Amino acid sequence: MFDKNTVNSIKNYFIKLRKIVTNGADLNLIKFKLIKRGKIDDTLCCIFALLPEPYKKALKEKRQKLTSIVAYNYLSSILTKKFPLGSEYYIVKTRDTLKYIDAIIQTIEKDIQWVETHDF
C-alpha cells in the first residue's frame, strides 16, 4: 500500500543519483561524464528495492505511459551505458539523464498512487 515515507526515500535516492551525475564523475567530456559503475549501480539497486511491487510490474509493461515509468525506462537505458575503454565506468549523457531524473522526482508519487489503485 502507498507509504509516504517510502516515496520520500525513493525521491531522496533520485536526488542522490542526481548529485552523483552532476558531481561524481571521474572525467568530464563535453556532453558526457565517466562515472564509476558502483556509484550508479548501488543507488539504482536501492531505488529498485524500495519500489512497490505493483509499480515494478508496471515498469516491466512497455505499454505503460505514466510519466515516471517512461522516464525510468529511458533513464535505465541511458544511465548504464558501459564505457568502451573500461568496463568499470558508465558513460553518461548528462543533460538527458538529469532531465529524466527530474521528471521522475516530480511525478513518481502520483504515479505510484495511481498504479497501486489500479490492478496490475
CSV table of N, CA and C in Angstrom, one decimal:
chain,number,residue,atom,x,y,z
A,1,MET,N,0.8,-1.2,0.0
A,1,MET,CA,0.0,0.0,0.0
A,1,MET,C,0.9,1.3,0.0
A,2,PHE,N,0.3,2.3,-0.4
A,2,PHE,CA,1.1,3.6,-0.6
A,2,PHE,C,1.6,4.1,0.8
A,3,ASP,N,2.9,4.3,0.8
A,3,ASP,CA,3.5,4.8,2.0
A,3,ASP,C,4.3,6.1,1.7
A,4,LYS,N,3.9,7.2,2.3
A,4,LYS,CA,4.6,8.5,2.0
A,4,LYS,C,6.1,8.5,2.3
A,5,ASN,N,6.4,7.8,3.4
A,5,ASN,CA,7.9,7.7,3.8
A,5,ASN,C,8.7,7.0,2.8
A,6,THR,N,8.1,5.9,2.3
A,6,THR,CA,8.9,5.2,1.2
A,6,THR,C,9.0,6.0,0.0
A,7,VAL,N,8.0,6.7,-0.4
A,7,VAL,CA,8.1,7.6,-1.6
A,7,VAL,C,9.1,8.7,-1.4
A,8,ASN,N,9.1,9.2,-0.2
A,8,ASN,CA,10.2,10.2,0.1
A,8,ASN,C,11.6,9.7,0.0
A,9,SER,N,11.7,8.4,0.5
A,9,SER,CA,13.0,7.8,0.4
A,9,SER,C,13.4,7.5,-1.0
A,10,ILE,N,12.5,7.1,-1.8
A,10,ILE,CA,12.8,6.9,-3.3
A,10,ILE,C,13.2,8.2,-3.9
A,11,LYS,N,12.5,9.3,-3.6
A,11,LYS,CA,12.8,10.6,-4.2
A,11,LYS,C,14.2,11.0,-3.7
A,12,ASN,N,14.5,10.8,-2.4
A,12,ASN,CA,15.9,11.1,-1.9
A,12,ASN,C,17.0,10.3,-2.6
A,13,TYR,N,16.7,9.1,-3.0
A,13,TYR,CA,17.7,8.3,-3.8
A,13,TYR,C,17.9,8.9,-5.2
A,14,PHE,N,16.8,9.4,-5.8
A,14,PHE,CA,16.9,10.0,-7.1
A,14,PHE,C,17.7,11.3,-7.0
A,15,ILE,N,17.5,12.0,-5.9
A,15,ILE,CA,18.3,13.3,-5.6
A,15,ILE,C,19.7,12.9,-5.5
A,16,LYS,N,20.0,11.8,-4.8
A,16,LYS,CA,21.4,11.4,-4.6
A,16,LYS,C,22.0,11.0,-6.0
A,17,LEU,N,21.2,10.3,-6.8
A,17,LEU,CA,21.6,9.9,-8.1
A,17,LEU,C,21.9,11.2,-9.0
A,18,ARG,N,21.1,12.2,-8.8
A,18,ARG,CA,21.3,13.5,-9.5
A,18,ARG,C,22.7,14.1,-9.1
A,19,LYS,N,23.0,14.0,-7.8
A,19,LYS,CA,24.2,14.6,-7.3
A,19,LYS,C,25.4,13.8,-7.8
A,20,ILE,N,25.2,12.5,-7.9
A,20,ILE,CA,26.3,11.6,-8.5
A,20,ILE,C,26.6,12.0,-9.9
A,21,VAL,N,25.5,12.2,-10.7
A,21,VAL,CA,25.7,12.6,-12.1
A,21,VAL,C,26.3,14.0,-12.2
A,22,THR,N,25.9,14.9,-11.4
A,22,THR,CA,26.5,16.3,-11.5
A,22,THR,C,27.8,16.4,-10.9
A,23,ASN,N,28.1,15.7,-9.8
A,23,ASN,CA,29.4,16.0,-9.1
A,23,ASN,C,30.3,14.7,-9.0
A,24,GLY,N,29.8,13.5,-9.3
A,24,GLY,CA,30.6,12.3,-9.0
A,24,GLY,C,31.4,11.8,-10.2
A,25,ALA,N,31.6,12.5,-11.2
A,25,ALA,CA,32.3,12.0,-12.4
A,25,ALA,C,33.8,12.0,-12.1
A,26,ASP,N,34.4,10.9,-12.7
A,26,ASP,CA,35.9,10.9,-12.6
A,26,ASP,C,36.5,11.6,-13.8
A,27,LEU,N,35.7,11.8,-14.9
A,27,LEU,CA,36.2,12.5,-16.1
A,27,LEU,C,35.0,13.2,-16.7
A,28,ASN,N,35.1,14.4,-17.1
A,28,ASN,CA,34.1,15.2,-17.8
A,28,ASN,C,34.5,15.4,-19.2
A,29,LEU,N,33.6,14.9,-20.1
A,29,LEU,CA,33.8,15.2,-21.5
A,29,LEU,C,32.8,16.2,-21.9
A,30,ILE,N,32.7,16.6,-23.1
A,30,ILE,CA,31.8,17.8,-23.5
A,30,ILE,C,30.4,17.5,-23.0
A,31,LYS,N,29.7,16.5,-23.5
A,31,LYS,CA,28.3,16.3,-23.1
A,31,LYS,C,28.2,15.0,-22.3
A,32,PHE,N,29.3,14.4,-22.0
A,32,PHE,CA,29.3,13.1,-21.3
A,32,PHE,C,30.1,13.2,-20.0
A,33,LYS,N,29.8,12.2,-19.1
A,33,LYS,CA,30.7,12.1,-17.9
A,33,LYS,C,31.0,10.6,-17.7
A,34,LEU,N,32.2,10.3,-17.3
A,34,LEU,CA,32.5,9.0,-16.9
A,34,LEU,C,32.3,8.8,-15.4
A,35,ILE,N,31.5,7.9,-15.0
A,35,ILE,CA,31.1,7.7,-13.6
A,35,ILE,C,31.3,6.2,-13.3
A,36,LYS,N,32.0,5.9,-12.1
A,36,LYS,CA,32.2,4.6,-11.7
A,36,LYS,C,30.9,3.8,-11.6
A,37,ARG,N,30.8,2.6,-12.2
A,37,ARG,CA,29.6,1.8,-12.2
A,37,ARG,C,29.1,1.6,-10.8
A,38,GLY,N,29.9,1.4,-9.8
A,38,GLY,CA,29.5,1.1,-8.5
A,38,GLY,C,28.6,2.2,-7.9
A,39,LYS,N,29.0,3.4,-8.1
A,39,LYS,CA,28.2,4.6,-7.6
A,39,LYS,C,26.7,4.5,-8.1
A,40,ILE,N,26.6,4.3,-9.4
A,40,ILE,CA,25.3,4.3,-10.1
A,40,ILE,C,24.5,3.0,-9.7
A,41,ASP,N,25.2,1.9,-9.8
A,41,ASP,CA,24.5,0.6,-9.6
A,41,ASP,C,24.0,0.5,-8.1
A,42,ASP,N,24.8,1.0,-7.2
A,42,ASP,CA,24.4,0.9,-5.8
A,42,ASP,C,23.1,1.8,-5.6
A,43,THR,N,23.1,2.9,-6.1
A,43,THR,CA,21.9,3.8,-6.0
A,43,THR,C,20.7,3.3,-6.7
A,44,LEU,N,20.9,2.8,-7.9
A,44,LEU,CA,19.7,2.2,-8.6
A,44,LEU,C,19.2,0.9,-7.9
A,45,CYS,N,20.1,0.2,-7.3
A,45,CYS,CA,19.6,-1.0,-6.5
A,45,CYS,C,18.8,-0.6,-5.3
A,46,CYS,N,19.2,0.5,-4.7
A,46,CYS,CA,18.4,1.0,-3.5
A,46,CYS,C,17.1,1.5,-4.0
A,47,ILE,N,17.0,2.2,-5.1
A,47,ILE,CA,15.8,2.7,-5.6
A,47,ILE,C,14.8,1.5,-5.9
A,48,PHE,N,15.3,0.5,-6.7
A,48,PHE,CA,14.5,-0.6,-7.1
A,48,PHE,C,14.0,-1.4,-5.9
A,49,ALA,N,14.8,-1.5,-4.9
A,49,ALA,CA,14.4,-2.3,-3.7
A,49,ALA,C,13.2,-1.6,-3.0
A,50,LEU,N,13.1,-0.3,-3.0
A,50,LEU,CA,12.1,0.5,-2.4
A,50,LEU,C,10.8,0.6,-3.2
A,51,LEU,N,10.9,0.3,-4.5
A,51,LEU,CA,9.7,0.5,-5.3
A,51,LEU,C,8.6,-0.6,-4.9
A,52,PRO,N,7.4,-0.2,-4.8
A,52,PRO,CA,6.3,-1.2,-4.5
A,52,PRO,C,6.1,-2.2,-5.7
A,53,GLU,N,5.7,-3.4,-5.4
A,53,GLU,CA,5.5,-4.4,-6.4
A,53,GLU,C,4.7,-4.0,-7.5
A,54,PRO,N,3.5,-3.4,-7.3
A,54,PRO,CA,2.7,-3.0,-8.5
A,54,PRO,C,3.4,-2.1,-9.4
A,55,TYR,N,4.2,-1.2,-8.9
A,55,TYR,CA,5.0,-0.2,-9.7
A,55,TYR,C,6.0,-1.0,-10.5
A,56,LYS,N,6.7,-2.0,-9.8
A,56,LYS,CA,7.7,-2.8,-10.6
A,56,LYS,C,7.0,-3.5,-11.7
A,57,LYS,N,5.9,-4.0,-11.5
A,57,LYS,CA,5.1,-4.7,-12.6
A,57,LYS,C,4.8,-3.8,-13.7
A,58,ALA,N,4.4,-2.6,-13.4
A,58,ALA,CA,4.1,-1.5,-14.4
A,58,ALA,C,5.4,-1.1,-15.1
A,59,LEU,N,6.5,-1.1,-14.5
A,59,LEU,CA,7.8,-0.8,-15.2
A,59,LEU,C,8.1,-1.8,-16.3
A,60,LYS,N,7.7,-3.1,-16.0
A,60,LYS,CA,8.0,-4.1,-17.0
A,60,LYS,C,7.1,-4.1,-18.2
A,61,GLU,N,5.9,-3.5,-18.0
A,61,GLU,CA,5.0,-3.4,-19.1
A,61,GLU,C,5.4,-2.2,-20.0
A,62,LYS,N,5.8,-2.5,-21.1
A,62,LYS,CA,6.3,-1.5,-22.0
A,62,LYS,C,5.2,-0.5,-22.5
A,63,ARG,N,3.9,-0.9,-22.4
A,63,ARG,CA,2.8,-0.1,-22.9
A,63,ARG,C,2.4,0.9,-21.9
A,64,GLN,N,2.9,0.9,-20.7
A,64,GLN,CA,2.5,1.8,-19.6
A,64,GLN,C,3.1,3.2,-19.9
A,65,LYS,N,2.2,4.2,-19.9
A,65,LYS,CA,2.6,5.5,-20.3
A,65,LYS,C,2.6,6.6,-19.2
A,66,LEU,N,2.7,6.1,-18.0
A,66,LEU,CA,2.9,7.1,-16.9
A,66,LEU,C,4.2,7.8,-17.0
A,67,THR,N,4.3,9.0,-16.7
A,67,THR,CA,5.5,9.8,-16.9
A,67,THR,C,6.7,9.2,-16.2
A,68,SER,N,6.6,8.9,-14.9
A,68,SER,CA,7.7,8.4,-14.2
A,68,SER,C,8.2,7.1,-14.7
A,69,ILE,N,7.3,6.2,-15.2
A,69,ILE,CA,7.6,4.9,-15.7
A,69,ILE,C,8.4,5.1,-17.1
A,70,VAL,N,7.9,5.9,-17.9
A,70,VAL,CA,8.5,6.1,-19.2
A,70,VAL,C,9.9,6.7,-18.9
A,71,ALA,N,10.0,7.7,-18.0
A,71,ALA,CA,11.3,8.3,-17.7
A,71,ALA,C,12.2,7.3,-17.1
A,72,TYR,N,11.7,6.5,-16.2
A,72,TYR,CA,12.6,5.5,-15.5
A,72,TYR,C,13.2,4.5,-16.6
A,73,ASN,N,12.3,4.0,-17.5
A,73,ASN,CA,12.8,3.1,-18.5
A,73,ASN,C,13.9,3.8,-19.4
A,74,TYR,N,13.7,5.0,-19.8
A,74,TYR,CA,14.7,5.7,-20.6
A,74,TYR,C,16.0,5.9,-19.8
A,75,LEU,N,15.8,6.3,-18.5
A,75,LEU,CA,16.9,6.6,-17.7
A,75,LEU,C,17.7,5.3,-17.5
A,76,SER,N,17.1,4.2,-17.3
A,76,SER,CA,17.8,3.0,-17.1
A,76,SER,C,18.7,2.6,-18.4
A,77,SER,N,18.1,2.9,-19.5
A,77,SER,CA,18.9,2.6,-20.7
A,77,SER,C,20.0,3.6,-21.0
A,78,ILE,N,19.9,4.8,-20.7
A,78,ILE,CA,21.0,5.8,-21.0
A,78,ILE,C,22.0,5.9,-19.8
A,79,LEU,N,21.6,5.5,-18.6
A,79,LEU,CA,22.5,5.7,-17.5
A,79,LEU,C,23.5,4.6,-17.3
A,80,THR,N,23.2,3.4,-17.9
A,80,THR,CA,24.0,2.3,-17.7
A,80,THR,C,24.7,1.8,-19.0
A,81,LYS,N,25.1,2.8,-19.8
A,81,LYS,CA,25.9,2.5,-21.0
A,81,LYS,C,27.4,2.3,-20.6
A,82,LYS,N,27.9,1.2,-20.9
A,82,LYS,CA,29.3,0.9,-20.5
A,82,LYS,C,30.3,1.7,-21.4
A,83,PHE,N,31.3,2.2,-20.7
A,83,PHE,CA,32.4,2.9,-21.4
A,83,PHE,C,33.2,1.9,-22.2
A,84,PRO,N,33.4,2.0,-23.5
A,84,PRO,CA,34.1,1.0,-24.3
A,84,PRO,C,35.5,0.7,-23.9
A,85,LEU,N,36.2,1.7,-23.3
A,85,LEU,CA,37.6,1.5,-23.0
A,85,LEU,C,37.8,1.1,-21.5
A,86,GLY,N,36.8,0.9,-20.8
A,86,GLY,CA,36.9,0.4,-19.4
A,86,GLY,C,35.6,0.0,-18.8
A,87,SER,N,35.4,-1.2,-18.5
A,87,SER,CA,34.1,-1.7,-18.0
A,87,SER,C,33.7,-1.3,-16.6
A,88,GLU,N,34.6,-0.6,-15.9
A,88,GLU,CA,34.3,-0.2,-14.5
A,88,GLU,C,33.6,1.2,-14.6
A,89,TYR,N,33.4,1.7,-15.7
A,89,TYR,CA,32.8,3.0,-15.9
A,89,TYR,C,31.5,3.0,-16.8
A,90,TYR,N,30.6,3.9,-16.4
A,90,TYR,CA,29.5,4.1,-17.3
A,90,TYR,C,29.7,5.5,-18.0
A,91,ILE,N,29.3,5.6,-19.2
A,91,ILE,CA,29.4,6.9,-19.9
A,91,ILE,C,28.0,7.5,-19.9
A,92,VAL,N,27.8,8.6,-19.3
A,92,VAL,CA,26.5,9.2,-19.0
A,92,VAL,C,26.3,10.5,-19.8
A,93,LYS,N,25.3,10.5,-20.6
A,93,LYS,CA,24.9,11.8,-21.2
A,93,LYS,C,24.2,12.7,-20.2
A,94,THR,N,24.9,13.7,-19.8
A,94,THR,CA,24.5,14.5,-18.6
A,94,THR,C,23.1,15.1,-18.8
A,95,ARG,N,22.9,15.9,-19.8
A,95,ARG,CA,21.7,16.7,-19.9
A,95,ARG,C,20.4,15.8,-19.9
A,96,ASP,N,20.4,14.7,-20.7
A,96,ASP,CA,19.3,13.8,-20.8
A,96,ASP,C,19.0,13.1,-19.5
A,97,THR,N,20.1,12.6,-18.9
A,97,THR,CA,20.0,11.9,-17.6
A,97,THR,C,19.3,12.8,-16.5
A,98,LEU,N,19.8,14.0,-16.4
A,98,LEU,CA,19.2,15.0,-15.4
A,98,LEU,C,17.8,15.3,-15.7
A,99,LYS,N,17.5,15.4,-17.0
A,99,LYS,CA,16.1,15.7,-17.4
A,99,LYS,C,15.1,14.5,-16.9
A,100,TYR,N,15.6,13.3,-17.1
A,100,TYR,CA,14.7,12.2,-16.7
A,100,TYR,C,14.7,12.0,-15.2
A,101,ILE,N,15.8,12.3,-14.5
A,101,ILE,CA,15.7,12.2,-13.1
A,101,ILE,C,14.7,13.2,-12.5
A,102,ASP,N,14.8,14.4,-13.0
A,102,ASP,CA,13.9,15.5,-12.6
A,102,ASP,C,12.4,15.1,-12.8
A,103,ALA,N,12.2,14.5,-14.0
A,103,ALA,CA,10.8,14.1,-14.3
A,103,ALA,C,10.3,13.1,-13.4
A,104,ILE,N,11.1,12.2,-13.0
A,104,ILE,CA,10.8,11.1,-12.1
A,104,ILE,C,10.5,11.7,-10.7
A,105,ILE,N,11.3,12.5,-10.2
A,105,ILE,CA,11.2,13.2,-8.9
A,105,ILE,C,9.8,13.9,-8.8
A,106,GLN,N,9.4,14.6,-9.9
A,106,GLN,CA,8.2,15.3,-9.9
A,106,GLN,C,7.0,14.5,-10.0
A,107,THR,N,7.0,13.3,-10.6
A,107,THR,CA,5.8,12.6,-10.9
A,107,THR,C,5.7,11.2,-10.2
A,108,ILE,N,6.7,10.7,-9.6
A,108,ILE,CA,6.7,9.4,-9.1
A,108,ILE,C,5.6,9.1,-8.0
A,109,GLU,N,5.4,10.1,-7.1
A,109,GLU,CA,4.5,9.9,-6.0
A,109,GLU,C,3.1,9.7,-6.6
A,110,LYS,N,2.7,10.6,-7.5
A,110,LYS,CA,1.3,10.5,-8.1
A,110,LYS,C,1.2,9.2,-8.9
A,111,ASP,N,2.3,8.8,-9.6
A,111,ASP,CA,2.2,7.6,-10.4
A,111,ASP,C,2.1,6.3,-9.5
A,112,ILE,N,2.9,6.3,-8.4
A,112,ILE,CA,2.8,5.1,-7.5
A,112,ILE,C,1.4,5.0,-7.0
A,113,GLN,N,0.8,6.1,-6.6
A,113,GLN,CA,-0.6,6.1,-6.1
A,113,GLN,C,-1.5,5.6,-7.1
A,114,TRP,N,-1.4,6.0,-8.4
A,114,TRP,CA,-2.3,5.6,-9.4
A,114,TRP,C,-2.1,4.1,-9.7
A,115,VAL,N,-0.9,3.6,-9.8
A,115,VAL,CA,-0.6,2.2,-10.0
A,115,VAL,C,-1.1,1.3,-8.9
A,116,GLU,N,-1.0,1.8,-7.7
A,116,GLU,CA,-1.5,0.9,-6.6
A,116,GLU,C,-3.0,0.9,-6.5
A,117,THR,N,-3.7,1.9,-7.1
A,117,THR,CA,-5.2,1.8,-7.0
A,117,THR,C,-5.8,1.1,-8.2
A,118,HIS,N,-4.9,0.8,-9.2
A,118,HIS,CA,-5.4,0.0,-10.3
A,118,HIS,C,-4.7,-1.3,-10.4
A,119,ASP,N,-5.4,-2.3,-10.9
A,119,ASP,CA,-4.9,-3.7,-10.9
A,119,ASP,C,-3.8,-3.8,-12.0
A,120,PHE,N,-2.6,-4.4,-11.5
A,120,PHE,CA,-1.5,-4.7,-12.4
A,120,PHE,C,-1.1,-6.1,-12.1
